PDB file of C-alpha atoms in Angstrom:
ATOM      1  CA  MET A   1       7.477  -5.594  16.712  1.00  0.00           C
ATOM      2  CA  GLN A   2       6.352  -9.106  16.864  1.00  0.00           C
ATOM      3  CA  TYR A   3       6.483 -11.373  13.908  1.00  0.00           C
ATOM      4  CA  ARG A   4       4.812 -14.622  12.603  1.00  0.00           C
ATOM      5  CA  LYS A   5       5.145 -17.033  10.177  1.00  0.00           C
ATOM      6  CA  LEU A   6       4.305 -16.570   6.506  1.00  0.00           C
ATOM      7  CA  GLY A   7       2.760 -20.010   6.141  1.00  0.00           C
ATOM      8  CA  LYS A   8       4.493 -22.703   4.377  1.00  0.00           C
ATOM      9  CA  THR A   9       6.934 -19.736   2.965  1.00  0.00           C
ATOM     10  CA  GLY A  10       8.835 -19.923   6.420  1.00  0.00           C
ATOM     11  CA  PHE A  11       9.397 -16.493   6.570  1.00  0.00           C
ATOM     12  CA  ASP A  12       9.161 -14.944   9.885  1.00  0.00           C
ATOM     13  CA  ILE A  13       7.680 -11.715   8.603  1.00  0.00           C
ATOM     14  CA  SER A  14       6.117  -8.730  10.616  1.00  0.00           C
ATOM     15  CA  GLU A  15       2.290  -8.625  11.975  1.00  0.00           C
ATOM     16  CA  ILE A  16       2.372  -4.862  10.758  1.00  0.00           C
ATOM     17  CA  SER A  17       4.355  -5.114   7.039  1.00  0.00           C
ATOM     18  CA  LEU A  18       4.168  -2.228   4.678  1.00  0.00           C
ATOM     19  CA  GLY A  19       2.326  -2.229   1.130  1.00  0.00           C
ATOM     20  CA  THR A  20       3.776   0.767  -1.589  1.00  0.00           C
ATOM     21  CA  TRP A  21       0.171   1.595  -3.545  1.00  0.00           C
ATOM     22  CA  GLN A  22       0.983   4.995  -2.471  1.00  0.00           C
ATOM     23  CA  VAL A  23       4.495   4.908  -1.264  1.00  0.00           C
ATOM     24  CA  GLY A  24       5.320   7.698  -3.538  1.00  0.00           C
ATOM     25  CA  GLY A  25       3.234   9.554  -2.153  1.00  0.00           C
ATOM     26  CA  LYS A  26      -0.498  10.231  -2.056  1.00  0.00           C
ATOM     27  CA  TRP A  27      -2.551   8.675  -4.853  1.00  0.00           C
ATOM     28  CA  GLY A  28      -2.847  10.812  -7.782  1.00  0.00           C
ATOM     29  CA  ALA A  29       0.632  12.507  -7.074  1.00  0.00           C
ATOM     30  CA  ASP A  30       3.672  12.698  -9.428  1.00  0.00           C
ATOM     31  CA  PHE A  31       5.800   9.256  -7.693  1.00  0.00           C
ATOM     32  CA  SER A  32       8.069  10.936  -4.985  1.00  0.00           C
ATOM     33  CA  HIS A  33      11.154   8.683  -4.454  1.00  0.00           C
ATOM     34  CA  GLU A  34      12.446  10.999  -1.829  1.00  0.00           C
ATOM     35  CA  THR A  35       9.182  10.206  -0.182  1.00  0.00           C
ATOM     36  CA  ALA A  36       9.387   6.273  -0.670  1.00  0.00           C
ATOM     37  CA  ASP A  37      12.669   6.465   0.915  1.00  0.00           C
ATOM     38  CA  ALA A  38      11.711   8.331   4.141  1.00  0.00           C
ATOM     39  CA  ILE A  39       8.487   6.142   4.242  1.00  0.00           C
ATOM     40  CA  LEU A  40      10.683   2.616   3.925  1.00  0.00           C
ATOM     41  CA  ASN A  41      13.041   3.462   5.563  1.00  0.00           C
ATOM     42  CA  THR A  42      10.805   4.616   9.066  1.00  0.00           C
ATOM     43  CA  ALA A  43       9.345   1.201   8.375  1.00  0.00           C
ATOM     44  CA  VAL A  44      12.570  -0.682   8.592  1.00  0.00           C
ATOM     45  CA  ASP A  45      14.038   1.443  11.252  1.00  0.00           C
ATOM     46  CA  ALA A  46      10.932   0.193  12.860  1.00  0.00           C
ATOM     47  CA  GLY A  47      11.371  -3.474  12.478  1.00  0.00           C
ATOM     48  CA  ILE A  48       8.933  -3.896   9.241  1.00  0.00           C
ATOM     49  CA  ASN A  49      10.528  -6.644   7.363  1.00  0.00           C
ATOM     50  CA  PHE A  50       8.117  -7.380   4.647  1.00  0.00           C
ATOM     51  CA  ILE A  51       7.428  -4.681   1.646  1.00  0.00           C
ATOM     52  CA  ASP A  52       4.276  -5.530  -0.528  1.00  0.00           C
ATOM     53  CA  THR A  53       4.647  -3.956  -4.143  1.00  0.00           C
ATOM     54  CA  ALA A  54       3.319  -4.661  -7.448  1.00  0.00           C
ATOM     55  CA  ASP A  55       4.440  -3.630 -10.882  1.00  0.00           C
ATOM     56  CA  VAL A  56       1.214  -1.408 -11.538  1.00  0.00           C
ATOM     57  CA  TYR A  57       2.367   0.666  -8.762  1.00  0.00           C
ATOM     58  CA  GLY A  58       3.878   3.897  -9.931  1.00  0.00           C
ATOM     59  CA  ASN A  59       3.975   2.463 -13.230  1.00  0.00           C
ATOM     60  CA  GLY A  60       6.927   0.547 -11.806  1.00  0.00           C
ATOM     61  CA  GLU A  61       8.518   3.255 -10.003  1.00  0.00           C
ATOM     62  CA  SER A  62       7.234   1.313  -6.838  1.00  0.00           C
ATOM     63  CA  GLU A  63       9.303  -1.564  -7.931  1.00  0.00           C
ATOM     64  CA  LYS A  64      12.207   0.348  -8.344  1.00  0.00           C
ATOM     65  CA  ALA A  65      12.201   2.508  -5.380  1.00  0.00           C
ATOM     66  CA  VAL A  66      11.569  -0.884  -3.546  1.00  0.00           C
ATOM     67  CA  GLY A  67      14.987  -2.648  -5.058  1.00  0.00           C
ATOM     68  CA  ARG A  68      16.641  -0.196  -4.123  1.00  0.00           C
ATOM     69  CA  PHE A  69      16.067  -0.145  -0.973  1.00  0.00           C
ATOM     70  CA  VAL A  70      16.456  -3.159  -0.497  1.00  0.00           C
ATOM     71  CA  LYS A  71      20.062  -2.940  -1.734  1.00  0.00           C
ATOM     72  CA  SER A  72      20.816   0.054   0.194  1.00  0.00           C
ATOM     73  CA  ARG A  73      20.065  -1.879   4.178  1.00  0.00           C
ATOM     74  CA  SER A  74      21.678  -4.521   5.757  1.00  0.00           C
ATOM     75  CA  GLU A  75      19.050  -6.334   7.183  1.00  0.00           C
ATOM     76  CA  ARG A  76      16.792  -9.670   5.854  1.00  0.00           C
ATOM     77  CA  LEU A  77      13.962  -7.590   3.934  1.00  0.00           C
ATOM     78  CA  PHE A  78      11.389 -10.116   2.383  1.00  0.00           C
ATOM     79  CA  VAL A  79       9.949  -8.573  -1.430  1.00  0.00           C
ATOM     80  CA  ALA A  80       6.667  -9.526  -2.415  1.00  0.00           C
ATOM     81  CA  THR A  81       4.989  -7.828  -5.680  1.00  0.00           C
ATOM     82  CA  LYS A  82       2.546  -9.102  -7.854  1.00  0.00           C
ATOM     83  CA  CYS A  83       1.925  -9.865 -12.040  1.00  0.00           C
ATOM     84  CA  GLY A  84      -1.262  -9.562 -14.203  1.00  0.00           C
ATOM     85  CA  ARG A  85      -2.472  -5.962 -13.775  1.00  0.00           C
ATOM     86  CA  GLN A  86      -0.920  -4.527 -16.634  1.00  0.00           C
ATOM     87  CA  LEU A  87      -2.921  -6.979 -19.124  1.00  0.00           C
ATOM     88  CA  ASN A  88      -5.205  -4.946 -20.752  1.00  0.00           C
ATOM     89  CA  PRO A  89      -7.954  -5.480 -21.515  1.00  0.00           C
ATOM     90  CA  HIS A  90      -7.987  -7.585 -18.152  1.00  0.00           C
ATOM     91  CA  VAL A  91      -9.442 -11.015 -18.930  1.00  0.00           C
ATOM     92  CA  ASN A  92      -9.033 -14.393 -18.610  1.00  0.00           C
ATOM     93  CA  GLN A  93      -7.734 -14.687 -21.976  1.00  0.00           C
ATOM     94  CA  ALA A  94      -5.118 -12.701 -21.310  1.00  0.00           C
ATOM     95  CA  TYR A  95      -3.259 -14.820 -19.084  1.00  0.00           C
ATOM     96  CA  GLN A  96      -0.950 -16.923 -20.850  1.00  0.00           C
ATOM     97  CA  PRO A  97       2.161 -18.449 -19.389  1.00  0.00           C
ATOM     98  CA  ALA A  98       4.821 -16.570 -21.058  1.00  0.00           C
ATOM     99  CA  VAL A  99       3.190 -12.932 -20.269  1.00  0.00           C
ATOM    100  CA  LEU A 100       3.623 -13.573 -16.964  1.00  0.00           C
ATOM    101  CA  ARG A 101       7.078 -14.780 -17.393  1.00  0.00           C
ATOM    102  CA  LYS A 102       7.947 -11.828 -18.783  1.00  0.00           C
ATOM    103  CA  PHE A 103       5.728  -9.806 -16.147  1.00  0.00           C
ATOM    104  CA  VAL A 104       8.119 -11.692 -13.781  1.00  0.00           C
ATOM    105  CA  GLU A 105      11.369 -11.303 -15.334  1.00  0.00           C
ATOM    106  CA  ASP A 106      10.684  -7.122 -15.643  1.00  0.00           C
ATOM    107  CA  SER A 107      10.109  -7.322 -12.195  1.00  0.00           C
ATOM    108  CA  LEU A 108      13.517  -8.464 -11.398  1.00  0.00           C
ATOM    109  CA  THR A 109      15.009  -6.040 -13.468  1.00  0.00           C
ATOM    110  CA  ASN A 110      12.879  -3.241 -12.295  1.00  0.00           C
ATOM    111  CA  MET A 111      14.272  -3.767  -8.424  1.00  0.00           C
ATOM    112  CA  GLY A 112      17.655  -5.272  -9.534  1.00  0.00           C
ATOM    113  CA  LEU A 113      17.157  -8.808  -7.537  1.00  0.00           C
ATOM    114  CA  GLU A 114      17.915 -12.211  -9.072  1.00  0.00           C
ATOM    115  CA  THR A 115      15.168 -13.710  -7.207  1.00  0.00           C
ATOM    116  CA  LEU A 116      11.478 -12.353  -5.905  1.00  0.00           C
ATOM    117  CA  ASP A 117      11.143 -13.741  -2.203  1.00  0.00           C
ATOM    118  CA  LEU A 118       7.234 -13.833  -3.515  1.00  0.00           C
ATOM    119  CA  ILE A 119       5.915 -13.263  -6.649  1.00  0.00           C
ATOM    120  CA  GLN A 120       1.439 -12.931  -6.005  1.00  0.00           C
ATOM    121  CA  LEU A 121      -0.696 -13.292  -9.429  1.00  0.00           C
ATOM    122  CA  HIS A 122      -2.354  -9.944  -9.149  1.00  0.00           C
ATOM    123  CA  CYS A 123      -6.304 -10.208  -8.268  1.00  0.00           C
ATOM    124  CA  PRO A 124      -6.591 -12.349 -11.860  1.00  0.00           C
ATOM    125  CA  PRO A 125     -10.578 -12.653 -13.029  1.00  0.00           C
ATOM    126  CA  THR A 126     -12.023 -15.888 -11.348  1.00  0.00           C
ATOM    127  CA  GLU A 127     -11.499 -17.977 -14.366  1.00  0.00           C
ATOM    128  CA  VAL A 128      -7.532 -18.228 -14.499  1.00  0.00           C
ATOM    129  CA  TYR A 129      -8.062 -19.791 -10.952  1.00  0.00           C
ATOM    130  CA  TYR A 130      -9.316 -23.115 -12.551  1.00  0.00           C
ATOM    131  CA  ARG A 131      -6.268 -23.396 -15.226  1.00  0.00           C
ATOM    132  CA  PRO A 132      -3.818 -25.523 -14.220  1.00  0.00           C
ATOM    133  CA  GLU A 133      -1.073 -24.138 -17.113  1.00  0.00           C
ATOM    134  CA  ILE A 134      -0.824 -20.618 -15.385  1.00  0.00           C
ATOM    135  CA  PHE A 135       0.246 -22.015 -11.841  1.00  0.00           C
ATOM    136  CA  GLU A 136       2.693 -24.784 -13.663  1.00  0.00           C
ATOM    137  CA  LEU A 137       4.951 -21.909 -14.492  1.00  0.00           C
ATOM    138  CA  PHE A 138       5.895 -20.792 -11.382  1.00  0.00           C
ATOM    139  CA  ASP A 139       7.023 -24.038 -10.417  1.00  0.00           C
ATOM    140  CA  ARG A 140       9.298 -23.986 -13.801  1.00  0.00           C
ATOM    141  CA  LEU A 141      10.390 -19.984 -12.503  1.00  0.00           C
ATOM    142  CA  LYS A 142      11.070 -21.452  -9.201  1.00  0.00           C
ATOM    143  CA  ASP A 143      13.435 -23.853 -10.781  1.00  0.00           C
ATOM    144  CA  GLU A 144      14.946 -21.470 -12.243  1.00  0.00           C
ATOM    145  CA  GLY A 145      15.819 -19.676  -9.423  1.00  0.00           C
ATOM    146  CA  LYS A 146      13.650 -16.270 -10.204  1.00  0.00           C
ATOM    147  CA  ILE A 147      11.338 -16.744  -7.674  1.00  0.00           C
ATOM    148  CA  LEU A 148      11.323 -18.222  -4.201  1.00  0.00           C
ATOM    149  CA  ASN A 149       7.519 -18.597  -3.699  1.00  0.00           C
ATOM    150  CA  LEU A 150       4.142 -17.811  -5.715  1.00  0.00           C
ATOM    151  CA  GLY A 151       1.090 -16.493  -3.752  1.00  0.00           C
ATOM    152  CA  ILE A 152      -1.866 -14.826  -5.083  1.00  0.00           C
ATOM    153  CA  SER A 153      -4.032 -11.902  -4.602  1.00  0.00           C
ATOM    154  CA  VAL A 154      -7.719 -11.933  -4.704  1.00  0.00           C
ATOM    155  CA  GLU A 155     -11.118 -10.266  -4.107  1.00  0.00           C
ATOM    156  CA  LYS A 156     -13.657 -13.143  -3.714  1.00  0.00           C
ATOM    157  CA  VAL A 157     -13.192 -16.087  -0.784  1.00  0.00           C
ATOM    158  CA  GLU A 158     -14.104 -18.131  -3.883  1.00  0.00           C
ATOM    159  CA  GLU A 159     -11.152 -17.265  -5.469  1.00  0.00           C
ATOM    160  CA  ALA A 160      -9.095 -17.636  -2.453  1.00  0.00           C
ATOM    161  CA  LEU A 161     -10.356 -21.241  -1.688  1.00  0.00           C
ATOM    162  CA  LYS A 162     -10.173 -22.281  -5.110  1.00  0.00           C
ATOM    163  CA  GLY A 163      -6.120 -20.992  -5.066  1.00  0.00           C
ATOM    164  CA  ILE A 164      -5.105 -22.495  -2.533  1.00  0.00           C
ATOM    165  CA  GLU A 165      -5.630 -26.144  -4.070  1.00  0.00           C
ATOM    166  CA  TYR A 166      -2.560 -25.605  -6.080  1.00  0.00           C
ATOM    167  CA  ASP A 167       0.279 -27.220  -4.054  1.00  0.00           C
ATOM    168  CA  ASN A 168       2.466 -24.312  -5.258  1.00  0.00           C
ATOM    169  CA  VAL A 169       0.633 -21.574  -3.500  1.00  0.00           C
ATOM    170  CA  THR A 170       1.737 -20.569  -0.571  1.00  0.00           C
ATOM    171  CA  SER A 171       0.290 -17.665   0.378  1.00  0.00           C
ATOM    172  CA  VAL A 172      -3.241 -15.383  -0.149  1.00  0.00           C
ATOM    173  CA  GLN A 173      -3.564 -11.940  -0.434  1.00  0.00           C
ATOM    174  CA  ILE A 174      -6.956 -10.678   0.919  1.00  0.00           C
ATOM    175  CA  ILE A 175      -9.100  -7.805   2.180  1.00  0.00           C
ATOM    176  CA  PHE A 176     -10.352  -7.970   5.931  1.00  0.00           C
ATOM    177  CA  ASN A 177     -10.772  -5.637   8.009  1.00  0.00           C
ATOM    178  CA  VAL A 178     -13.730  -4.662  10.457  1.00  0.00           C
ATOM    179  CA  PHE A 179     -15.939  -3.738   7.589  1.00  0.00           C
ATOM    180  CA  ARG A 180     -15.076  -6.876   5.218  1.00  0.00           C
ATOM    181  CA  GLN A 181     -15.130 -10.372   8.144  1.00  0.00           C
ATOM    182  CA  ARG A 182     -16.290 -13.066   5.356  1.00  0.00           C
ATOM    183  CA  PRO A 183     -12.700 -14.456   5.072  1.00  0.00           C
ATOM    184  CA  ALA A 184     -12.718 -15.379   8.832  1.00  0.00           C
ATOM    185  CA  GLU A 185     -15.055 -17.763   8.215  1.00  0.00           C
ATOM    186  CA  LEU A 186     -14.398 -20.700   6.059  1.00  0.00           C
ATOM    187  CA  PHE A 187     -11.327 -19.522   4.223  1.00  0.00           C
ATOM    188  CA  PHE A 188      -9.171 -18.975   7.540  1.00  0.00           C
ATOM    189  CA  GLU A 189     -10.195 -22.488   8.266  1.00  0.00           C
ATOM    190  CA  GLN A 190      -8.892 -24.074   5.016  1.00  0.00           C
ATOM    191  CA  ALA A 191      -5.885 -21.680   5.402  1.00  0.00           C
ATOM    192  CA  LYS A 192      -4.452 -23.070   8.890  1.00  0.00           C
ATOM    193  CA  LYS A 193      -5.227 -26.044   7.693  1.00  0.00           C
ATOM    194  CA  LYS A 194      -2.891 -25.988   4.753  1.00  0.00           C
ATOM    195  CA  ASN A 195      -0.365 -23.736   6.173  1.00  0.00           C
ATOM    196  CA  ILE A 196      -1.217 -20.919   3.738  1.00  0.00           C
ATOM    197  CA  GLY A 197      -0.155 -17.340   4.641  1.00  0.00           C
ATOM    198  CA  VAL A 198      -2.561 -14.940   4.979  1.00  0.00           C
ATOM    199  CA  ILE A 199      -1.690 -11.230   4.175  1.00  0.00           C
ATOM    200  CA  VAL A 200      -4.045  -8.659   5.390  1.00  0.00           C
ATOM    201  CA  ARG A 201      -4.701  -5.685   2.717  1.00  0.00           C
ATOM    202  CA  VAL A 202      -7.287  -2.593   2.790  1.00  0.00           C
ATOM    203  CA  PRO A 203      -6.866  -3.387   6.766  1.00  0.00           C
ATOM    204  CA  LEU A 204      -8.340   0.098   7.709  1.00  0.00           C
ATOM    205  CA  ALA A 205     -11.278   0.400   4.513  1.00  0.00           C
ATOM    206  CA  SER A 206      -8.812   3.311   2.591  1.00  0.00           C
ATOM    207  CA  GLY A 207      -8.769   5.140   5.651  1.00  0.00           C
ATOM    208  CA  LEU A 208     -12.312   4.966   6.734  1.00  0.00           C
ATOM    209  CA  LEU A 209     -11.059   2.854  10.139  1.00  0.00           C
ATOM    210  CA  THR A 210      -9.158   5.738  11.394  1.00  0.00           C
ATOM    211  CA  GLY A 211     -12.271   7.694  11.955  1.00  0.00           C
ATOM    212  CA  LYS A 212     -10.386  10.589  10.664  1.00  0.00           C
ATOM    213  CA  PHE A 213     -13.186  11.232   7.740  1.00  0.00           C
ATOM    214  CA  SER A 214     -16.239  13.069   7.826  1.00  0.00           C
ATOM    215  CA  LYS A 215     -19.023  13.947   5.206  1.00  0.00           C
ATOM    216  CA  ASN A 216     -16.756  17.363   4.347  1.00  0.00           C
ATOM    217  CA  SER A 217     -13.763  15.239   3.648  1.00  0.00           C
ATOM    218  CA  THR A 218     -12.540  15.970  -0.156  1.00  0.00           C
ATOM    219  CA  PHE A 219     -10.202  13.548  -2.020  1.00  0.00           C
ATOM    220  CA  THR A 220      -8.175  14.558  -5.324  1.00  0.00           C
ATOM    221  CA  GLU A 221      -9.280  13.972  -8.754  1.00  0.00           C
ATOM    222  CA  GLY A 222      -6.556  11.337  -9.223  1.00  0.00           C
ATOM    223  CA  ASP A 223      -7.721   9.590  -6.152  1.00  0.00           C
ATOM    224  CA  HIS A 224      -9.655   5.706  -6.176  1.00  0.00           C
ATOM    225  CA  ARG A 225     -11.759   7.082  -3.067  1.00  0.00           C
ATOM    226  CA  ASN A 226     -12.593   9.770  -5.733  1.00  0.00           C
ATOM    227  CA  PHE A 227     -12.972   7.927  -8.981  1.00  0.00           C
ATOM    228  CA  ASN A 228     -13.839   4.226  -8.400  1.00  0.00           C
ATOM    229  CA  ARG A 229     -16.656   4.194  -5.227  1.00  0.00           C
ATOM    230  CA  ASN A 230     -19.046   2.266  -7.577  1.00  0.00           C
ATOM    231  CA  GLY A 231     -16.170   0.437  -9.246  1.00  0.00           C
ATOM    232  CA  GLU A 232     -15.413   2.322 -12.185  1.00  0.00           C
ATOM    233  CA  HIS A 233     -11.775   1.537 -12.707  1.00  0.00           C
ATOM    234  CA  PHE A 234     -11.413  -1.472 -10.310  1.00  0.00           C
ATOM    235  CA  ASP A 235     -13.330  -3.688  -8.271  1.00  0.00           C
ATOM    236  CA  LYS A 236     -15.460  -1.294  -6.122  1.00  0.00           C
ATOM    237  CA  GLY A 237     -14.658  -3.442  -2.774  1.00  0.00           C
ATOM    238  CA  GLU A 238     -10.752  -1.818  -2.896  1.00  0.00           C
ATOM    239  CA  THR A 239     -12.179   1.430  -2.220  1.00  0.00           C
ATOM    240  CA  PHE A 240     -13.908   2.004   1.186  1.00  0.00           C
ATOM    241  CA  SER A 241     -14.320  -2.176   1.281  1.00  0.00           C
ATOM    242  CA  GLY A 242     -17.164  -1.560  -1.361  1.00  0.00           C
ATOM    243  CA  ILE A 243     -19.131   0.266   1.948  1.00  0.00           C
ATOM    244  CA  ASP A 244     -21.106   3.238   0.909  1.00  0.00           C
ATOM    245  CA  TYR A 245     -18.968   6.403   2.194  1.00  0.00           C
ATOM    246  CA  GLU A 246     -21.942   7.638   3.669  1.00  0.00           C
ATOM    247  CA  THR A 247     -22.725   4.095   5.618  1.00  0.00           C
ATOM    248  CA  GLY A 248     -19.426   3.646   6.247  1.00  0.00           C
ATOM    249  CA  LEU A 249     -19.356   7.265   8.210  1.00  0.00           C
ATOM    250  CA  SER A 250     -21.951   6.199  10.090  1.00  0.00           C
ATOM    251  CA  ALA A 251     -20.588   2.809  11.171  1.00  0.00           C
ATOM    252  CA  VAL A 252     -17.305   4.313  12.002  1.00  0.00           C
ATOM    253  CA  ASP A 253     -19.349   7.104  14.595  1.00  0.00           C
ATOM    254  CA  GLU A 254     -20.993   3.730  16.190  1.00  0.00           C
ATOM    255  CA  LEU A 255     -16.826   2.533  16.300  1.00  0.00           C
ATOM    256  CA  LYS A 256     -15.547   5.500  18.262  1.00  0.00           C
ATOM    257  CA  ALA A 257     -19.100   5.621  20.674  1.00  0.00           C
ATOM    258  CA  LEU A 258     -17.254   2.303  21.618  1.00  0.00           C
ATOM    259  CA  PHE A 259     -13.917   3.362  21.703  1.00  0.00           C
ATOM    260  CA  PRO A 260     -13.817   7.348  23.505  1.00  0.00           C
ATOM    261  CA  GLU A 261     -10.430   7.254  24.550  1.00  0.00           C
ATOM    262  CA  HIS A 262      -9.117   6.582  20.731  1.00  0.00           C
ATOM    263  CA  PRO A 263      -9.069   9.590  18.318  1.00  0.00           C
ATOM    264  CA  ASN A 264      -7.711   7.071  15.760  1.00  0.00           C
ATOM    265  CA  LEU A 265      -9.305   4.266  15.322  1.00  0.00           C
ATOM    266  CA  ALA A 266      -6.751   2.849  13.361  1.00  0.00           C
ATOM    267  CA  PRO A 267      -4.708   0.763  16.101  1.00  0.00           C
ATOM    268  CA  ILE A 268      -8.037  -0.563  17.162  1.00  0.00           C
ATOM    269  CA  ALA A 269      -8.844  -1.583  13.631  1.00  0.00           C
ATOM    270  CA  LEU A 270      -5.769  -3.090  12.951  1.00  0.00           C
ATOM    271  CA  ARG A 271      -5.653  -5.193  16.535  1.00  0.00           C
ATOM    272  CA  TRP A 272      -9.007  -6.191  15.717  1.00  0.00           C
ATOM    273  CA  ILE A 273      -7.328  -7.903  12.554  1.00  0.00           C
ATOM    274  CA  LEU A 274      -4.369  -9.300  14.323  1.00  0.00           C
ATOM    275  CA  GLN A 275      -6.597 -11.075  16.913  1.00  0.00           C
ATOM    276  CA  HIS A 276      -6.911 -13.681  14.684  1.00  0.00           C
ATOM    277  CA  ASP A 277      -4.551 -16.040  14.157  1.00  0.00           C
ATOM    278  CA  ALA A 278      -4.846 -16.880  10.628  1.00  0.00           C
ATOM    279  CA  VAL A 279      -2.732 -13.859   9.606  1.00  0.00           C
ATOM    280  CA  SER A 280      -0.083 -13.895   9.010  1.00  0.00           C
ATOM    281  CA  THR A 281       0.971 -10.159   8.267  1.00  0.00           C
ATOM    282  CA  VAL A 282      -0.850  -7.145   7.794  1.00  0.00           C
ATOM    283  CA  ILE A 283      -0.125  -4.378   5.134  1.00  0.00           C
ATOM    284  CA  PRO A 284      -1.539  -1.156   5.696  1.00  0.00           C
ATOM    285  CA  GLY A 285      -0.125   1.542   3.562  1.00  0.00           C
ATOM    286  CA  ALA A 286       1.323   5.059   3.835  1.00  0.00           C
ATOM    287  CA  SER A 287       1.754   8.453   1.515  1.00  0.00           C
ATOM    288  CA  ARG A 288       4.052   9.576   4.474  1.00  0.00           C
ATOM    289  CA  PRO A 289       6.291   8.334   7.253  1.00  0.00           C
ATOM    290  CA  GLU A 290       4.101   9.626   9.844  1.00  0.00           C
ATOM    291  CA  GLN A 291       1.275   7.007   8.612  1.00  0.00           C
ATOM    292  CA  VAL A 292       3.969   4.084   9.100  1.00  0.00           C
ATOM    293  CA  LEU A 293       4.392   4.996  13.066  1.00  0.00           C
ATOM    294  CA  SER A 294       0.624   5.614  13.727  1.00  0.00           C
ATOM    295  CA  ASN A 295       0.185   1.986  12.139  1.00  0.00           C
ATOM    296  CA  LEU A 296       2.592   0.647  14.962  1.00  0.00           C
ATOM    297  CA  ASP A 297       0.672   2.240  17.655  1.00  0.00           C
ATOM    298  CA  VAL A 298      -1.288  -0.915  17.304  1.00  0.00           C
ATOM    299  CA  PHE A 299       1.277  -2.250  19.503  1.00  0.00           C
ATOM    300  CA  ASN A 300       1.128   0.355  22.642  1.00  0.00           C
ATOM    301  CA  ILE A 301      -2.457  -1.142  23.368  1.00  0.00           C
ATOM    302  CA  ALA A 302      -3.569  -4.132  24.724  1.00  0.00           C
ATOM    303  CA  ASP A 303      -5.669  -6.991  23.300  1.00  0.00           C
ATOM    304  CA  LEU A 304      -9.015  -6.351  22.860  1.00  0.00           C
ATOM    305  CA  THR A 305     -11.873  -7.829  25.191  1.00  0.00           C
ATOM    306  CA  ALA A 306     -14.310 -10.723  24.303  1.00  0.00           C
ATOM    307  CA  GLN A 307     -16.875  -7.498  24.866  1.00  0.00           C
ATOM    308  CA  GLN A 308     -15.114  -5.307  22.604  1.00  0.00           C
ATOM    309  CA  VAL A 309     -14.632  -7.637  20.293  1.00  0.00           C
ATOM    310  CA  SER A 310     -18.225  -8.379  20.445  1.00  0.00           C
ATOM    311  CA  SER A 311     -19.486  -4.835  19.992  1.00  0.00           C
ATOM    312  CA  ILE A 312     -17.188  -3.900  16.931  1.00  0.00           C
ATOM    313  CA  ASN A 313     -18.705  -7.500  15.453  1.00  0.00           C
ATOM    314  CA  GLN A 314     -22.464  -6.382  16.345  1.00  0.00           C
ATOM    315  CA  VAL A 315     -21.527  -2.929  14.399  1.00  0.00           C
ATOM    316  CA  TYR A 316     -20.747  -5.018  11.320  1.00  0.00           C
ATOM    317  CA  GLN A 317     -24.030  -7.156  11.878  1.00  0.00           C
ATOM    318  CA  GLN A 318     -26.340  -4.553  11.683  1.00  0.00           C
ATOM    319  CA  ARG A 319     -24.632  -1.908   9.418  1.00  0.00           C
ATOM    320  CA  ILE A 320     -22.577  -3.668   7.155  1.00  0.00           C
ATOM    321  CA  LYS A 321     -23.341  -7.511   6.808  1.00  0.00           C
ATOM    322  CA  PRO A 322     -26.348  -7.473   4.653  1.00  0.00           C
ATOM    323  CA  LEU A 323     -24.851  -4.937   2.015  1.00  0.00           C
ATOM    324  CA  VAL A 324     -21.225  -6.073   1.455  1.00  0.00           C
ATOM    325  CA  HIS A 325     -20.777  -9.798   2.898  1.00  0.00           C
ATOM    326  CA  HIS A 326     -22.188 -11.891   0.155  1.00  0.00           C
ATOM    327  CA  LEU A 327     -20.838  -9.732  -2.272  1.00  0.00           C
ATOM    328  CA  TRP A 328     -16.591 -10.919  -1.890  1.00  0.00           C
TER     329      TRP A 328
END
């Protein structure tokens, strides 16, 4: 395992870390604490030391599993969670300091922790980033010892750029992958300039970039890859990175032709991300332990050559960029 600094938090965290959206098992299935424990132990045994969760994952069960697990291990593990998505309706007006404070305190209770290493606003509406009173709350929570750092999880580059104008924002979680390349432009430049940690989520475009899906692949009723392809329930950019499924499959076929010796494209896709030095960590999810180990195969391959990177980017330029680059 290799480690990088998470910006001005000063944390040394694993280049590949763990996102826990489906740590209790497959999307749509009942949360299994046994599965969660197996995934978490596999991850930490392999050197992963940064775990990202949220209060809405598994209706709080993910936070409970993570908190219990962290206390069972002797290693220094960094825990990040998120707040805000419980708001219903999830609109700008619903974001109020007192409500967010309650969410943070509930997360501490859920996990049985006294302090959160990192609390992140969970993809709030764009208008929230223009409200200083929301960000000031987290200075008070830090003074009270309830959090160590504030981060933001964003949908759009615009939100990331606005969010890092606040001095107390230490990290940005953003979608970045072979099919979502816009963050590598102005945002990465500004993040490095301001020493902002960059946490990359959806690195495999909801599994598309593993190369294991086909036109005949099916997804269960409770899987967002089934019910959210057009953004019916939340931002469609979270599902297949906002790419039309069939278009994504065609683009993946071109990537497979570039790397015929890699039936699993995940290590290639993850290596492509890690070759951007603005990135602090990548947080692929896992619904079973084997997927954690599969993602860690990234450390068994060499850096991509300039020609390979160029060929990958050409697929994006021709197939994907005209459809999504301007949207997020």
